[in-house]
Amino acid sequence: MSCRLSVECLTEIFEFLEKDKVTLHSCLLVNRLWCRVSVEILWRNIWNAISPSSRLSRLRISSISSRILSTLVACLPNESRDFLLMNGVFISNSKSPLFNYPSFCKVLSISVLINDNFYKEFFETQNSITSINSRDRNYMVAQELLKMFMKKISSLKKLTDEKIIYYYHDDNDNNFDYGKMTNFLNSFEARDCLQNLSELRCSSNLDPDFCYQLSQICKNIKSITIEFKYSILHGISHLIFSQNGLKSLTFIQHSYYNYSSNYQIIQDILTKHSNTLTKLDLNGEWPLSILTKFPNLQVLSLSFSDGLDLKTLQFVSLLQLRILNMKLGYFKTESITFLIKFLENNGKNLKEFYINICNNSINSAIAEFCPNLRSLYTQFDKGDSLKEILKDVNNWKALKFYVVMIMIHLLDIWEEMKC
């Protein structure tokens, strides 16, 4: 007698394949049960299929976008189809979908749904004559899709407005008109769908009305990523400020954004969440004095390309810090002293450390002040610095090394330390 695995067992197994899309697609072909479990995992974040990380050609991404849209349109309820037809949007009939695909989604990308490029190939293949322009047509379809998502997703986990289809490089804000898209937030279904939202990614100039409505529904977002492209508007600041127990915050600064114009707003946001924040990622030229506001910070990432002054670092004490990532571009020579002082103050409890520069003084400081590391990425040009780290780090045999060795023989040093 054959033994059939339960849905729960299959789901637990397939969870390990979430990032292995090729294998998951193979599982679709085994039988209906395997297909159902695989589809549910694949559709959690269906937008990944058209993300830059997919490394597909533009034509391929456009084709996948069309198939995703075709599946979603096939799932639209009759009232949405009738509404679109009454307003001049003709969509040919399609087969009934095998599964309730929208209900599987845990991530929703509004920016994709309201971008004209997402609809282009789909409507080109429809060969239908419409009485309205393509922009209005796309917005009407997007509105109905969003309503459907609100009804069918029991609990959305992540909401994003980032442009994830890589041929959207024009950064044309005319593609984004949230003023037309806020109606879907007014329904009872939207409140049920969004009230447990845990992750948000958006730009600093997100439409204020959209932010205010979202802030009335979502009170417990744990992770927020903001891309600062232009001046921050009070809508997004109000949304962040209204959250309870925010754990993770990421600021991404574009080169043309000047934080000084909104520094007070940023300060207020950070002060509100100073005691709950455990993860902070600063990408760009942010004032490092803000680090003093977070006594419970456990993960810190700093990324910058210009000559940022690290002087403030020497006064920062983060006793709970466990993971430190530093992606440094050009920085002043005297800043090395400040960074070493920071390691002296905070290195004892570090478990993971990433730094992308080659400096023997910093490597010596790692050896002296970071004895409990379990994962390290750094660069060397002399073997002596590596020997110091291996000598001083507790239980160095358990340490994961991701090192860039320059002009030294790593294996020789490793064998020498083993003796």
Coordinates of C-alpha atoms in Angstrom, one line a residue:
M1 CA 0.0 0.0 0.0
S2 CA 1.4 3.4 -1.0
C3 CA 2.0 6.0 1.7
R4 CA 0.7 9.5 0.9
L5 CA 2.2 12.4 2.7
S6 CA -0.2 14.9 4.2
V7 CA -0.6 18.5 3.1
E8 CA 1.1 19.7 6.3
C9 CA 4.1 17.4 5.8
L10 CA 4.5 18.3 2.1
T11 CA 4.3 22.0 3.0
E12 CA 7.0 21.7 5.6
I13 CA 9.3 19.9 3.2
F14 CA 8.6 22.3 0.3
E15 CA 9.3 25.3 2.6
F16 CA 13.0 24.5 2.1
L17 CA 12.5 24.9 -1.7
E18 CA 11.0 28.4 -1.5
K19 CA 14.1 29.9 -3.2
D20 CA 14.6 27.0 -5.6
K21 CA 12.0 27.9 -8.2
V22 CA 13.2 25.4 -10.7
T23 CA 12.6 22.5 -8.3
L24 CA 9.3 23.8 -7.2
H25 CA 8.1 24.1 -10.8
S26 CA 9.1 20.4 -11.2
C27 CA 7.0 19.5 -8.2
L28 CA 4.0 21.0 -10.0
L29 CA 4.0 18.1 -12.4
V30 CA 3.9 15.2 -9.9
N31 CA 0.2 15.2 -9.0
R32 CA -2.6 17.6 -8.0
L33 CA -1.6 17.7 -4.3
W34 CA 2.0 18.5 -5.0
C35 CA 0.8 21.1 -7.5
R36 CA -1.4 22.7 -4.9
V37 CA 1.3 22.9 -2.3
S38 CA 3.9 24.1 -4.8
V39 CA 1.7 26.8 -6.2
E40 CA 0.9 28.2 -2.7
I41 CA 4.6 28.7 -2.0
L42 CA 5.3 30.1 -5.5
W43 CA 2.5 32.6 -5.2
R44 CA 3.5 34.0 -1.8
N45 CA 5.6 36.5 -3.5
I46 CA 4.8 36.1 -7.2
W47 CA 6.5 39.5 -7.9
N48 CA 9.9 37.9 -7.4
A49 CA 9.4 36.3 -10.8
I50 CA 9.7 39.7 -12.4
S51 CA 12.3 41.2 -10.0
P52 CA 15.8 42.3 -11.0
S53 CA 17.3 39.3 -9.1
S54 CA 15.6 37.0 -11.7
R55 CA 18.2 38.2 -14.2
L56 CA 15.8 37.6 -17.1
S57 CA 15.7 39.5 -20.3
R58 CA 13.1 42.3 -20.7
L59 CA 11.1 40.2 -23.2
R60 CA 11.0 37.3 -20.8
I61 CA 9.9 39.5 -17.9
S62 CA 7.3 41.1 -20.1
S63 CA 6.0 37.6 -21.0
I64 CA 5.9 36.5 -17.4
S65 CA 4.1 39.7 -16.4
S66 CA 1.5 39.0 -19.0
R67 CA 0.9 35.4 -17.6
I68 CA 0.7 36.6 -14.1
L69 CA -1.9 39.2 -15.1
S70 CA -3.8 36.7 -17.1
T71 CA -4.1 34.4 -14.1
L72 CA -5.2 37.3 -11.9
V73 CA -7.8 38.5 -14.3
A74 CA -9.1 35.0 -14.6
C75 CA -9.7 35.1 -10.8
L76 CA -11.7 38.3 -10.9
P77 CA -15.3 38.0 -9.6
N78 CA -18.2 38.5 -12.0
E79 CA -19.1 41.9 -10.6
S80 CA -15.6 43.2 -11.4
R81 CA -15.8 41.8 -14.9
D82 CA -19.2 43.4 -15.4
F83 CA -17.9 46.7 -14.1
L84 CA -14.9 46.7 -16.5
L85 CA -17.2 45.8 -19.4
M86 CA -19.6 48.6 -18.6
N87 CA -16.7 51.0 -18.6
G88 CA -15.3 49.9 -21.9
V89 CA -12.7 47.4 -20.8
F90 CA -13.1 44.3 -22.9
I91 CA -11.3 41.1 -21.6
S92 CA -11.8 37.9 -23.4
N93 CA -13.2 34.9 -21.4
S94 CA -10.6 32.6 -20.0
K95 CA -10.7 29.1 -18.3
S96 CA -11.6 29.0 -14.7
P97 CA -8.4 28.9 -12.6
L98 CA -7.3 25.7 -11.0
F99 CA -6.7 27.4 -7.6
N100 CA -7.6 30.5 -5.7
Y101 CA -4.2 32.1 -6.6
P102 CA -4.7 35.6 -5.0
S103 CA -5.4 34.0 -1.6
F104 CA -1.9 32.5 -1.6
C105 CA -0.2 36.0 -1.9
K106 CA 1.5 37.3 1.3
V107 CA 3.3 40.1 -0.6
L108 CA 1.5 42.8 -2.6
S109 CA 3.3 45.2 -4.9
I110 CA 1.0 48.1 -5.6
S111 CA 3.6 49.8 -7.8
V112 CA 3.6 46.9 -10.2
L113 CA -0.2 46.8 -10.3
I114 CA -0.4 50.5 -11.3
N115 CA 2.5 50.6 -13.8
D116 CA 1.5 50.7 -17.4
N117 CA 4.3 48.3 -18.4
F118 CA 2.7 45.5 -16.4
Y119 CA -0.4 45.5 -18.7
K120 CA 1.2 46.2 -22.0
E121 CA 1.8 42.7 -23.5
F122 CA -1.4 41.3 -21.9
F123 CA -3.7 43.8 -23.7
E124 CA -1.7 43.6 -26.9
T125 CA -2.5 39.9 -27.0
Q126 CA -6.2 40.5 -26.3
N127 CA -6.7 42.1 -29.7
S128 CA -9.7 44.0 -28.3
I129 CA -11.0 47.5 -29.2
T130 CA -11.5 49.7 -26.2
S131 CA -13.3 53.1 -25.9
I132 CA -10.9 54.5 -23.2
N133 CA -7.2 55.3 -23.2
S134 CA -4.7 52.7 -21.9
R135 CA -3.9 54.6 -18.7
D136 CA -7.5 54.8 -17.5
R137 CA -8.0 51.2 -18.5
N138 CA -5.0 50.1 -16.6
Y139 CA -6.1 52.0 -13.5
M140 CA -9.6 50.5 -13.6
V141 CA -8.2 47.0 -13.9
A142 CA -5.7 47.7 -11.1
Q143 CA -8.5 48.9 -8.8
E144 CA -10.5 45.8 -9.3
L145 CA -7.4 43.6 -8.8
L146 CA -6.7 45.4 -5.5
K147 CA -10.3 44.9 -4.3
M148 CA -10.0 41.2 -5.2
F149 CA -6.7 40.9 -3.2
M150 CA -8.3 42.6 -0.2
K151 CA -11.1 40.1 -0.2
K152 CA -9.1 37.0 -0.9
I153 CA -6.0 37.5 1.2
S154 CA -6.7 36.7 4.8
S155 CA -3.6 38.3 6.2
L156 CA -1.1 40.2 4.1
K157 CA 2.5 40.3 5.4
K158 CA 4.3 42.7 3.2
L159 CA 3.2 45.8 1.2
T160 CA 5.6 47.5 -1.2
D161 CA 5.5 50.3 -3.7
E162 CA 9.1 49.8 -4.9
K163 CA 9.6 49.4 -8.7
I164 CA 10.8 45.8 -9.0
I165 CA 10.5 45.3 -12.7
Y166 CA 13.9 46.4 -14.0
Y167 CA 12.8 48.0 -17.2
Y168 CA 11.0 50.7 -15.1
H169 CA 14.2 52.8 -15.0
D170 CA 12.7 56.0 -16.2
D171 CA 11.6 56.7 -12.6
N172 CA 8.6 58.6 -14.0
D173 CA 6.3 59.5 -11.2
N174 CA 3.5 60.0 -13.6
N175 CA 3.2 56.2 -13.6
F176 CA 2.2 56.4 -10.0
D177 CA -1.1 58.2 -9.0
Y178 CA -2.1 56.9 -5.6
G179 CA -4.9 59.4 -5.6
K180 CA -6.8 57.1 -7.8
M181 CA -5.9 54.0 -5.8
T182 CA -7.0 54.7 -2.3
N183 CA -10.6 53.5 -2.6
F184 CA -9.7 49.9 -2.1
L185 CA -8.6 50.8 1.5
N186 CA -12.1 51.8 2.5
S187 CA -13.6 48.3 2.6
F188 CA -14.0 46.1 5.6
E189 CA -12.1 43.4 3.7
A190 CA -9.1 45.7 3.4
R191 CA -9.0 46.2 7.2
D192 CA -9.1 42.4 7.7
C193 CA -6.4 41.9 5.1
L194 CA -4.0 44.7 6.3
Q195 CA -4.4 44.8 10.0
N196 CA -1.6 42.3 10.6
L197 CA 0.8 43.8 8.0
S198 CA 4.3 43.3 9.3
E199 CA 6.5 44.8 6.6
L200 CA 6.3 47.9 4.5
R201 CA 8.7 49.2 1.8
C202 CA 7.9 52.6 0.2
S203 CA 9.4 55.9 -1.0
S204 CA 9.5 59.0 1.2
N205 CA 7.1 60.8 -1.1
L206 CA 4.3 58.2 -0.9
D207 CA 0.9 59.8 -1.4
P208 CA -0.3 61.4 2.0
D209 CA -3.9 60.3 1.7
F210 CA -2.8 56.7 1.1
C211 CA -0.4 56.9 4.1
Y212 CA -3.1 58.4 6.4
Q213 CA -5.7 55.7 5.5
L214 CA -3.1 53.0 5.9
S215 CA -2.1 54.3 9.3
Q216 CA -5.7 53.9 10.5
I217 CA -5.6 50.2 9.6
C218 CA -2.0 49.2 10.3
K219 CA -0.7 49.8 13.8
N220 CA 1.8 47.0 14.3
I221 CA 4.2 47.0 11.3
K222 CA 7.6 45.6 12.5
S223 CA 9.8 46.4 9.5
I224 CA 9.8 49.5 7.4
T225 CA 12.1 50.4 4.5
I226 CA 12.0 54.0 3.1
E227 CA 13.7 55.2 -0.1
F228 CA 14.4 58.9 0.3
K229 CA 14.1 60.2 -3.2
Y230 CA 12.6 63.7 -2.5
S231 CA 11.4 65.5 0.5
I232 CA 9.7 63.4 3.1
L233 CA 6.0 64.1 3.3
H234 CA 4.0 64.2 6.5
G235 CA 1.9 61.3 5.4
I236 CA 4.8 58.7 5.5
S237 CA 6.1 60.2 8.7
H238 CA 2.7 59.9 10.3
L239 CA 2.4 56.3 9.2
I240 CA 5.8 55.4 10.7
F241 CA 5.1 57.4 13.9
S242 CA 1.8 55.6 14.4
Q243 CA 3.3 52.1 14.6
N244 CA 3.7 50.2 17.9
G245 CA 6.8 48.1 18.5
L246 CA 8.7 48.8 15.3
K247 CA 11.7 46.5 15.2
S248 CA 13.5 47.1 12.0
L249 CA 14.1 50.4 10.0
T250 CA 16.0 50.9 6.8
F251 CA 16.8 54.3 5.3
I252 CA 18.0 54.4 1.7
Q253 CA 19.2 57.8 0.6
H254 CA 19.4 58.6 -3.1
S255 CA 22.2 60.8 -4.2
Y256 CA 20.0 63.8 -5.0
Y257 CA 18.3 63.7 -1.6
N258 CA 19.4 66.0 1.2
Y259 CA 18.3 64.8 4.6
S260 CA 18.9 68.1 6.3
S261 CA 15.7 69.5 4.9
N262 CA 13.7 66.9 6.9
Y263 CA 16.1 66.2 9.8
Q264 CA 13.6 67.2 12.5
I265 CA 11.0 64.9 11.1
I266 CA 13.5 62.0 10.9
Q267 CA 14.6 62.8 14.5
D268 CA 11.0 62.6 15.7
I269 CA 10.4 59.3 14.0
L270 CA 13.6 57.7 15.5
T271 CA 12.9 59.1 19.0
K272 CA 9.4 57.5 19.0
H273 CA 10.9 54.0 18.3
S274 CA 14.2 54.3 20.1
N275 CA 13.5 51.6 22.7
T276 CA 11.9 49.0 20.4
L277 CA 14.2 49.2 17.4
T278 CA 16.7 46.3 17.2
K279 CA 17.8 46.5 13.6
L280 CA 18.9 49.7 11.7
D281 CA 20.2 49.9 8.2
L282 CA 21.5 53.3 7.0
N283 CA 22.3 53.6 3.3
G284 CA 23.7 57.0 2.4
E285 CA 25.1 60.1 4.1
W286 CA 23.1 60.0 7.4
P287 CA 24.3 61.7 10.6
L288 CA 25.7 58.9 12.8
S289 CA 24.7 60.8 15.9
I290 CA 21.3 59.2 15.6
L291 CA 22.9 55.8 16.6
T292 CA 23.0 57.1 20.2
K293 CA 19.2 56.9 20.3
F294 CA 19.0 53.1 20.2
P295 CA 20.1 51.3 23.3
N296 CA 18.6 48.0 22.3
L297 CA 20.1 47.8 18.8
Q298 CA 21.3 44.3 17.8
V299 CA 21.9 44.6 14.1
L300 CA 23.5 47.6 12.5
S301 CA 24.3 48.1 8.8
L302 CA 26.1 51.2 7.4
S303 CA 26.6 51.8 3.7
F304 CA 28.0 55.0 2.2
S305 CA 30.2 56.0 -0.7
D306 CA 31.5 59.4 0.0
G307 CA 33.8 60.8 2.7
L308 CA 31.5 60.4 5.7
D309 CA 32.9 61.7 8.9
L310 CA 33.0 58.8 11.4
K311 CA 34.0 60.9 14.4
T312 CA 30.7 60.4 16.2
L313 CA 31.2 56.6 16.2
Q314 CA 33.8 56.8 19.0
F315 CA 31.1 58.0 21.4
V316 CA 28.5 55.4 20.4
S317 CA 27.8 52.6 22.9
L318 CA 25.6 49.7 21.7
L319 CA 25.8 47.0 24.4
Q320 CA 23.3 44.7 22.7
L321 CA 25.0 44.9 19.2
R322 CA 25.5 41.4 17.7
I323 CA 25.8 41.9 14.0
L324 CA 27.7 44.8 12.3
N325 CA 27.8 45.3 8.5
M326 CA 29.9 48.1 7.1
K327 CA 30.1 48.8 3.4
L328 CA 32.4 51.7 3.1
G329 CA 33.4 53.7 0.1
Y330 CA 35.9 56.5 0.4
F331 CA 36.4 57.7 3.9
K332 CA 38.9 59.9 5.7
T333 CA 42.1 58.3 7.0
E334 CA 41.6 59.7 10.5
S335 CA 38.2 57.9 10.6
I336 CA 40.1 54.6 11.1
T337 CA 40.8 55.7 14.7
F338 CA 37.2 56.4 15.3
L339 CA 36.1 53.0 13.9
I340 CA 38.7 51.2 16.1
K341 CA 37.3 53.1 19.1
F342 CA 33.8 51.9 18.2
L343 CA 35.0 48.3 18.0
E344 CA 36.7 48.8 21.4
N345 CA 33.4 49.9 22.9
N346 CA 31.1 47.5 21.1
G347 CA 33.1 44.5 19.8
K348 CA 33.0 42.2 22.8
N349 CA 29.5 40.9 22.1
L350 CA 29.7 40.9 18.3
K351 CA 28.8 37.6 16.6
E352 CA 29.0 38.6 13.0
F353 CA 31.1 41.4 11.3
Y354 CA 31.3 42.4 7.7
I355 CA 33.7 45.1 6.5
N356 CA 34.7 45.6 2.9
I357 CA 38.0 47.5 3.3
C358 CA 41.6 46.3 3.6
N359 CA 43.3 47.9 6.6
N360 CA 45.7 46.2 9.0
S361 CA 44.9 48.5 11.9
I362 CA 41.2 47.6 11.7
N363 CA 42.1 43.9 11.4
S364 CA 44.3 44.1 14.5
A365 CA 41.4 45.8 16.3
I366 CA 39.1 43.0 15.3
A367 CA 41.5 40.5 16.8
E368 CA 41.8 42.5 20.0
F369 CA 38.2 43.7 20.6
C370 CA 36.0 41.1 18.9
P371 CA 36.8 37.8 20.7
N372 CA 33.3 36.2 20.3
L373 CA 32.9 36.3 16.5
R374 CA 31.3 33.4 14.7
S375 CA 31.2 35.0 11.2
L376 CA 33.6 37.4 9.7
Y377 CA 34.2 39.0 6.3
T378 CA 37.2 41.2 6.0
Q379 CA 40.3 41.8 3.7
F380 CA 43.9 41.3 4.4
D381 CA 47.2 42.1 2.7
K382 CA 49.4 40.6 5.4
G383 CA 49.1 37.2 7.0
D384 CA 50.0 38.6 10.4
S385 CA 46.6 40.2 10.9
L386 CA 44.8 37.0 10.1
K387 CA 47.1 35.1 12.6
E388 CA 46.1 37.7 15.3
I389 CA 42.4 37.1 14.7
L390 CA 42.8 33.3 14.8
K391 CA 44.8 33.5 17.9
D392 CA 42.6 35.8 19.9
V393 CA 39.1 34.8 18.8
N394 CA 37.5 32.3 21.2
N395 CA 36.9 28.9 19.6
W396 CA 38.3 30.1 16.2
K397 CA 37.6 26.7 14.6
A398 CA 33.9 27.5 14.7
L399 CA 34.4 30.9 13.0
K400 CA 33.0 31.2 9.5
F401 CA 35.5 33.0 7.3
Y402 CA 34.6 35.0 4.2
V403 CA 37.9 36.8 3.7
V404 CA 39.5 38.4 0.7
M405 CA 43.2 37.5 0.9
I406 CA 45.6 39.7 -1.0
M407 CA 49.1 38.5 -1.8
I408 CA 49.2 35.9 1.1
H409 CA 48.8 32.1 1.3
L410 CA 45.7 31.4 3.3
L411 CA 46.2 27.6 3.4
D412 CA 49.8 27.9 4.7
I413 CA 48.6 30.2 7.6
W414 CA 45.6 27.8 8.3
E415 CA 47.9 24.8 8.5
E416 CA 50.3 26.7 10.7
M417 CA 47.5 27.7 13.2
K418 CA 46.3 24.1 13.4
C419 CA 49.7 22.9 14.6

